[in-house]
Short mmCIF file of C-alpha atoms and ligand atoms in Angstrom, two decimals:
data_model
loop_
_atom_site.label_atom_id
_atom_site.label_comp_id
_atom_site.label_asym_id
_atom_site.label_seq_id
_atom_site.Cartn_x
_atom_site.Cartn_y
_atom_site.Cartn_z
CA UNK A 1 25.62 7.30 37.01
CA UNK A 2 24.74 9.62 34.35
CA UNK A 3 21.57 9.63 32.58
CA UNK A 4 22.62 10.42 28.71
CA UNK A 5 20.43 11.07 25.76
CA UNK A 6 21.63 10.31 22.24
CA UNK A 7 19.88 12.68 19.73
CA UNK A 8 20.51 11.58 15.89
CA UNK A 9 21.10 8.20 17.11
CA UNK A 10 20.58 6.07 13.76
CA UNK A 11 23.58 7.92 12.08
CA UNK A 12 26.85 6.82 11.63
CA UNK A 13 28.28 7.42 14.55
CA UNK A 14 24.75 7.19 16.87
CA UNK A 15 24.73 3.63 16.15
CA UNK A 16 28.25 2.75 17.46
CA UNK A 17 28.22 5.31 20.23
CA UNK A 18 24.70 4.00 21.78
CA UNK A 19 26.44 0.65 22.74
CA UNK A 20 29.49 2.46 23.47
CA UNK A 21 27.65 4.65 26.41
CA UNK A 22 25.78 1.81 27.43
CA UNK A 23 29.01 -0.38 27.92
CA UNK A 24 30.39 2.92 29.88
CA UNK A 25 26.86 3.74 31.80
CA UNK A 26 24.27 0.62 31.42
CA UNK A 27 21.60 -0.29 29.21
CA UNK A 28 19.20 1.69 30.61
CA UNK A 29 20.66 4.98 31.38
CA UNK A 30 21.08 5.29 27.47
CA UNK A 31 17.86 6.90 25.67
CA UNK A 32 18.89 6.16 21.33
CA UNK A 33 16.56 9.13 19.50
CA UNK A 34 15.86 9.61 16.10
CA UNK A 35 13.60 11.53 13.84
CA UNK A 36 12.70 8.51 11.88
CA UNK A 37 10.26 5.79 13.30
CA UNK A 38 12.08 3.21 10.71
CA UNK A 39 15.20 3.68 12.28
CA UNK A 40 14.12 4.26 15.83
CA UNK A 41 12.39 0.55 14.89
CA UNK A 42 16.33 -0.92 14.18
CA UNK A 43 17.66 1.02 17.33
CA UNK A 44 15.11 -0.11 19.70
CA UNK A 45 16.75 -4.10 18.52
CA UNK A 46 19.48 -3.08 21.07
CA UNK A 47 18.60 0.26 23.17
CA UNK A 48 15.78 1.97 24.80
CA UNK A 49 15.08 3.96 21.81
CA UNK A 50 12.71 6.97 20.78
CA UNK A 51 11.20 8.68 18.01
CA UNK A 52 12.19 12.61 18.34
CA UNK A 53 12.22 15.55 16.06
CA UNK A 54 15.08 17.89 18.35
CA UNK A 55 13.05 20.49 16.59
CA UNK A 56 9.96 20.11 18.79
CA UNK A 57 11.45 22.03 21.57
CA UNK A 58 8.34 20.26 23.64
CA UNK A 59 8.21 16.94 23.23
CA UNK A 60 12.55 17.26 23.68
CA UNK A 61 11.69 19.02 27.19
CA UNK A 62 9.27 16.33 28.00
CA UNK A 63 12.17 13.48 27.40
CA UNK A 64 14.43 15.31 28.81
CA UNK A 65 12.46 15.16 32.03
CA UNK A 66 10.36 11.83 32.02
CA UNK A 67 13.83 10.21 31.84
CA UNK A 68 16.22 12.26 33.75
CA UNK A 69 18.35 13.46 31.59
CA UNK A 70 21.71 14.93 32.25
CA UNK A 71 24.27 14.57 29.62
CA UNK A 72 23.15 15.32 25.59
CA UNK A 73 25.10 13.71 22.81
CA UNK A 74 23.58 15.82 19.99
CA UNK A 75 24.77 14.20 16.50
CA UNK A 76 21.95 15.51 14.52
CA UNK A 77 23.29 17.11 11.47
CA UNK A 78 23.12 17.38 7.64
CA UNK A 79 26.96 16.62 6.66
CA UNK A 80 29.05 19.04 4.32
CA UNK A 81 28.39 17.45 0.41
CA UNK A 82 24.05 17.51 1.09
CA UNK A 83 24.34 20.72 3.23
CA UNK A 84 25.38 22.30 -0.24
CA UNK A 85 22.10 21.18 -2.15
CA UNK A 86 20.17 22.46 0.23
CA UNK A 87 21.59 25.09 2.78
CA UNK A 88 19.08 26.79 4.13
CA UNK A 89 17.58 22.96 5.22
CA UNK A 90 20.95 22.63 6.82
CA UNK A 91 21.49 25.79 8.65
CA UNK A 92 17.77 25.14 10.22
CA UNK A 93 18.65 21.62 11.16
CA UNK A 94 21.96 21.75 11.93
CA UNK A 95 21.61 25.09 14.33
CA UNK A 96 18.17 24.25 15.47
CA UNK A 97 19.14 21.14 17.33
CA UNK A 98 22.21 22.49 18.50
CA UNK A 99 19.80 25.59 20.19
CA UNK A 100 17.42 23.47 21.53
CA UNK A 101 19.72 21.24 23.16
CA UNK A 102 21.60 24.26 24.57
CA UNK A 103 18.32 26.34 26.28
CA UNK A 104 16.92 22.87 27.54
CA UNK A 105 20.68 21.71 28.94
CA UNK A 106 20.24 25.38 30.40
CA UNK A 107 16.99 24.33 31.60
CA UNK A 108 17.53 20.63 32.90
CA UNK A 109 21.12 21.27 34.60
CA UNK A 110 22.74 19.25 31.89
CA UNK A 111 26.08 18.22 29.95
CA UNK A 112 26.23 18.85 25.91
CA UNK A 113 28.38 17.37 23.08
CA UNK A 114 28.10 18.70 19.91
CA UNK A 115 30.34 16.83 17.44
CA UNK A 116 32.24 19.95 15.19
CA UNK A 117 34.22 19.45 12.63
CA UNK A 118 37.50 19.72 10.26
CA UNK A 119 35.07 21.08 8.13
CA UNK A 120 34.91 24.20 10.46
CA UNK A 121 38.30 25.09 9.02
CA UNK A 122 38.47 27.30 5.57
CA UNK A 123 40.74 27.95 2.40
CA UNK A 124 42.72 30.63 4.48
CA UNK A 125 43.51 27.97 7.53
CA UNK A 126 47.00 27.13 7.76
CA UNK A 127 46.37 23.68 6.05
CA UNK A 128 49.88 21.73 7.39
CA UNK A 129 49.55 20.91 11.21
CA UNK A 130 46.42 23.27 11.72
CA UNK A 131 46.72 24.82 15.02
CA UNK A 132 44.09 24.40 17.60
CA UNK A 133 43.48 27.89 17.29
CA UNK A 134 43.42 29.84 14.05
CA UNK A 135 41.58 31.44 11.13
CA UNK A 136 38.03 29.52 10.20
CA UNK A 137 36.66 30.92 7.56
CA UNK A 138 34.79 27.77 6.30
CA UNK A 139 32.79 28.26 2.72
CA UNK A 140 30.67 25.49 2.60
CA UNK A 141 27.62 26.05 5.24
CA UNK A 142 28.16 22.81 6.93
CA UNK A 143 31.32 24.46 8.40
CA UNK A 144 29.50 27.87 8.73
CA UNK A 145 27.01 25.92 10.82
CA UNK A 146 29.88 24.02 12.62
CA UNK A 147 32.00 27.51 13.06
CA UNK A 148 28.85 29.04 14.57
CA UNK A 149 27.97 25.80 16.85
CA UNK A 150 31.35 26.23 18.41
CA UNK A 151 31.08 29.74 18.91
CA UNK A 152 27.50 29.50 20.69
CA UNK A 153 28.90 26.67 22.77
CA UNK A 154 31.56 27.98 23.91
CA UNK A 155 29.17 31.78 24.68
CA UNK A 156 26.53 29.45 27.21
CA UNK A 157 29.30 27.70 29.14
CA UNK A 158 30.62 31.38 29.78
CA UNK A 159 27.70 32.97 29.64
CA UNK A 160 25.49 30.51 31.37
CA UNK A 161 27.68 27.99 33.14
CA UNK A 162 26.34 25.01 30.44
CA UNK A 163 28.77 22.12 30.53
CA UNK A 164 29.64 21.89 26.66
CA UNK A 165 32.31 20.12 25.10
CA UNK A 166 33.08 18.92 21.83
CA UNK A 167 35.97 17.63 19.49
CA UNK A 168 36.97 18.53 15.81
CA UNK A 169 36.00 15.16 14.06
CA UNK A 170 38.08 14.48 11.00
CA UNK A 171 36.51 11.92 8.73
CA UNK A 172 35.16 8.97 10.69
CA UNK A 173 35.83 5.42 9.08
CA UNK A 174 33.88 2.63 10.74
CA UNK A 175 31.90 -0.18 9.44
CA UNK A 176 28.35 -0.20 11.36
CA UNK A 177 25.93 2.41 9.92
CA UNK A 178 27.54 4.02 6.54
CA UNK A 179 27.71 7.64 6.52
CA UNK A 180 25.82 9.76 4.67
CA UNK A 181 26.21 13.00 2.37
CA UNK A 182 30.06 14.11 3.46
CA UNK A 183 32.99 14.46 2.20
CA UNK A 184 35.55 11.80 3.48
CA UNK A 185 32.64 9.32 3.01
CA UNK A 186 34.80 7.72 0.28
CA UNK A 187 37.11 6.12 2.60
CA UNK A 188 34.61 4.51 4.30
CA UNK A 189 32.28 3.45 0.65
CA UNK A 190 35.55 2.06 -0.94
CA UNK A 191 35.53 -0.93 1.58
CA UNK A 192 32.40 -1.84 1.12
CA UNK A 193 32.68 -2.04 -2.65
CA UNK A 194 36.23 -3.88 -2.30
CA UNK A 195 34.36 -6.66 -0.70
CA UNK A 196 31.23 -6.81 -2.77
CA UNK A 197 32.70 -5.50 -6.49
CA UNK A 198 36.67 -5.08 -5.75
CA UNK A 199 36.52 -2.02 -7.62
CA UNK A 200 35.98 1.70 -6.52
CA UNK A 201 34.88 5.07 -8.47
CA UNK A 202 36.18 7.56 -6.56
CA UNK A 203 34.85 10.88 -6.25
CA UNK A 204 37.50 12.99 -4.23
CA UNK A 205 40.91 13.95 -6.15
CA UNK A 206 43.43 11.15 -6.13
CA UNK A 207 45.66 13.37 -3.75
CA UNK A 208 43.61 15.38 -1.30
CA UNK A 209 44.88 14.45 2.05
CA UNK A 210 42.47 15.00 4.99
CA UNK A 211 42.82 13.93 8.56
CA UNK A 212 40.93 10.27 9.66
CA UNK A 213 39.73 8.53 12.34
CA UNK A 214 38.72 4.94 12.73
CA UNK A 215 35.56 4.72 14.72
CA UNK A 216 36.85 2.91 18.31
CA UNK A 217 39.05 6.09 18.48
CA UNK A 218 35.79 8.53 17.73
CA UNK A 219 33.87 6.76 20.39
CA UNK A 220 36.71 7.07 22.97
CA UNK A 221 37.34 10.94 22.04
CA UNK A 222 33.46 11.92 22.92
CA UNK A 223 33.44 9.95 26.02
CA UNK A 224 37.03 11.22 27.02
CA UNK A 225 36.04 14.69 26.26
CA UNK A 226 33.22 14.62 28.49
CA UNK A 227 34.58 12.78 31.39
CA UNK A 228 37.87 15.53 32.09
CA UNK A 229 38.78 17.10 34.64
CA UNK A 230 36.60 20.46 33.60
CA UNK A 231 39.78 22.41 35.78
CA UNK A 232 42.27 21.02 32.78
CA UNK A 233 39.96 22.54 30.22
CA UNK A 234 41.48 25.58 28.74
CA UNK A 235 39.23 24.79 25.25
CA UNK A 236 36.06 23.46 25.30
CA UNK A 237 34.18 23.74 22.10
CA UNK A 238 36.09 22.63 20.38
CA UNK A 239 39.33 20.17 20.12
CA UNK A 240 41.12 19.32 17.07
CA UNK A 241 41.45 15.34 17.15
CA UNK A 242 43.54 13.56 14.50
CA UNK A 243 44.98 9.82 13.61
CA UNK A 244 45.84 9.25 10.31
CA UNK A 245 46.01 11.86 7.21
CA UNK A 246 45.97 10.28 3.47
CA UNK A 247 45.37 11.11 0.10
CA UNK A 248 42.49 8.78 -1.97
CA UNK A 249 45.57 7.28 -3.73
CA UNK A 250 47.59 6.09 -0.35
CA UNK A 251 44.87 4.71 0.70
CA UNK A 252 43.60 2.66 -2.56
CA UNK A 253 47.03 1.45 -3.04
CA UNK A 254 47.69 0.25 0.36
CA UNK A 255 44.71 -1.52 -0.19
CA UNK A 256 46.01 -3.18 -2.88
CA UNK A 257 48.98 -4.32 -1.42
CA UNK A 258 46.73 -6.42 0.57
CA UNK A 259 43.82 -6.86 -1.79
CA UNK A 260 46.10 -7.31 -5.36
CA UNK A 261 43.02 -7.79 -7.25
CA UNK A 262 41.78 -4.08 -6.27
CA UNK A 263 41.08 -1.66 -9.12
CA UNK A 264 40.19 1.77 -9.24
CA UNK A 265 39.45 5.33 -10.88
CA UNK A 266 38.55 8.69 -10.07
CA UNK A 267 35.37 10.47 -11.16
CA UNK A 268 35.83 14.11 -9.36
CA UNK A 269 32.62 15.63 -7.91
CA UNK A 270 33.32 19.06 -8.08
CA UNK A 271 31.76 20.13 -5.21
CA UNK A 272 33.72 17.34 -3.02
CA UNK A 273 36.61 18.82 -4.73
CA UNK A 274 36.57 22.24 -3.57
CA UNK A 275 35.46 21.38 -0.39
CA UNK A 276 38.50 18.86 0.10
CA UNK A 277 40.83 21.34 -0.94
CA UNK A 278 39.41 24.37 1.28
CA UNK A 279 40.15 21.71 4.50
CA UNK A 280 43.20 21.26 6.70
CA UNK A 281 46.14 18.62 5.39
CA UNK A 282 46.88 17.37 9.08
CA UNK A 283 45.59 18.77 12.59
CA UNK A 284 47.55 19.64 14.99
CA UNK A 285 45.70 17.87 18.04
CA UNK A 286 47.90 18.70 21.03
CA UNK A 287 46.03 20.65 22.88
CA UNK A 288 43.81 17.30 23.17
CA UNK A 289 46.43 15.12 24.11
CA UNK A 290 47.42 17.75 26.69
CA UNK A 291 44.44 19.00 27.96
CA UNK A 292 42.41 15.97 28.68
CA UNK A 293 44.80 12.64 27.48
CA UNK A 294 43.73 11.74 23.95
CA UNK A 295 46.27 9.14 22.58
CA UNK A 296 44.23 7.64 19.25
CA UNK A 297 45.05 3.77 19.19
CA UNK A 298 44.00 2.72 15.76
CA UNK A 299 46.78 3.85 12.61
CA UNK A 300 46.44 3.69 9.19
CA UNK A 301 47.52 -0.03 8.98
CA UNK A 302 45.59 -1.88 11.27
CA UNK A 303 42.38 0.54 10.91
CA UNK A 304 42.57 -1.05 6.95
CA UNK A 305 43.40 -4.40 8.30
CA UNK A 306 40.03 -4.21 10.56
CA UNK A 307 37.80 -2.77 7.88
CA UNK A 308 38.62 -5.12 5.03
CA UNK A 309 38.01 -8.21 7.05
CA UNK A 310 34.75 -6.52 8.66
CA UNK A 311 33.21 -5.26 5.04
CA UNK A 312 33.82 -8.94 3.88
CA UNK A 313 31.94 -10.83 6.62
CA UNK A 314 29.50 -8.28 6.17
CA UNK A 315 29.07 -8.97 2.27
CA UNK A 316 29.30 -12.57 2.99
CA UNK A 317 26.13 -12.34 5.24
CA UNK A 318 24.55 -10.59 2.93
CA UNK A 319 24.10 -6.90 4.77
CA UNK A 320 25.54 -4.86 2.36
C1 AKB B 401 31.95 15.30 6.13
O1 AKB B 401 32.72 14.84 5.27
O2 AKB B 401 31.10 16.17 5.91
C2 AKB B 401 32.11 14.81 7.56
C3 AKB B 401 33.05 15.67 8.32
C4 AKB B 401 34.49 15.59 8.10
O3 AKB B 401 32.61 16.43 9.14
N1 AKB B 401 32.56 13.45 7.55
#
């Protein structure tokens, strides 16, 4: 059974993929940690949970050990929109957890998945059906982090025989913990205010498509990535995965169709703008489906389905 530790737990996809693991591995072989004892406080409600800054290259070595580690789910990472107020905070983060993770898998004999990103992609990317492999010349310094990630991923399984993996995450709609600081966050936000306000200020151009997931899919893609056949694997870091691909305006107004009430407007961030328009239109995610079965479950119809009725009940009980 493997012994898997979960760095960046509290995030928005750490909290669904903790349970996820443990349904797949057991409670106990599941270590939740997070930089911040308030959150490590909510985790440890349902997991074996830690406070850790992946920074402290010791005190990461020391858990590594004391529990046995073998697989690393590393999810720590400022997302696109905050990485541009501060990048030099993100580059540090982002790239510093991703290098500790990869000396001490070195070290410790074990597994790492790195989430990247369609933000990896650039303005010069073919942007309709974006091949596995092609140009990324990403200008935000999220996607220069994720670009790089991928890069020195890929360089220690060759290099060093480290067992990384990772898949191209478009934006991730769920409705546990609510992302933070990115791009596609809107079509997770407008939900949330459906239920509580039924109207939505939107802050991405009405018809910017970029590629979605909804988050039972997500959770299935990292644990499918990891458990392939590693003699399938022509690509490792790092697979384009794709479900759905909408513009703002599809999505409000199939909303509406089911919520008729549902009003909204558009209040363009700029800097969501441009980095919306640098990213891909639709991914082409066959080398996924070919390489190690991914077959997403959850379209654009039933993922909105899902979310509206989960955002209400969580209005209703009051924990949103
Ligand atoms: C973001 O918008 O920054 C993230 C992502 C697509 O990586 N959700």
């Amino acid at each position: 059974m493997k012994r898997i530790l979960v760095l960046g737990a509290g995030g928005q996809i750490g909290t669904e993929l903790v349970p996820h693991l443990q349904k797949h591995y057991g409670y106990d072989n599941v270590i939740a940690a997070d930089l911040k004892p308030e959150i490590v406080a909510r985790l440890s409600k349902g997991a074996r949970a830690v406070t850790l800054n992946a920074l402290d290259i010791e005190s990461y070595a020391k858990l590594l050990k004391n529990e046995k580690i073998d697989t690393i789910y590393n999810l720590v990472a400022l997302l696109s929109a905050t990485g541009e107020k501060n990048p030099q905070l993100a580059w540090s983060l982002n790239m510093g957890a991703l290098l500790n993770s990869l000396n001490l898998a070195l070290d410790n004999n074990c597994s790492v998945f790195t989430p990247s990103s369609i933000g990896a992609f650039g303005e010069n990317t073919p942007h309709y059906k974006t091949p596995q492999d092609t140009v990324m010349r990403p200008n935000t310094i999220y996607g220069v982090c994720k670009v790089s990630g991928e890069l020195l991923s890929d360089y220690y399984h060759t290099r060093f025989g480290v067992d990384t993996r990772s898949v191209r995450f478009p934006g991730i709609i769920s409705n546990g913990a609510l992302p933070g600081g990115g791009t596609t966050d809107y079509a997770v936000e407008v939900f949330y205010e459906v239920a509580k306000h039924g109207r939505y200020t939107c802050e991405v151009p009405k018809d910017t498509y970029m590629d979605m997931l909804y988050m039972p899919d997500a959770l299935n893609a990292a644990t499918q990535v990891m458990e392939a056949d590693p003699y399938k694997l022509v690509h490792r870091n790092s697979f384009n995965v794709t479900s759905m691909s909408f513009t703002p305006e599809q999505l409000f107004t199939a909303i509406k169709k089911r919520v008729p009430s549902f009003t909204w407007d558009y209040k363009v961030d700029p800097v969501k703008a441009q980095i919306s328009a640098s990213w891909p239109d639709c991914l082409d995610d066959s080398c996924a489906r070919e390489e190690w079965g991914w077959n997403p479950q959850w379209g654009l119809d039933e993922m909105i389905d899902d979310m509206l009725e989960a955002c209400a009940r969580k209005v209703a009980n009051g924990e949103y």
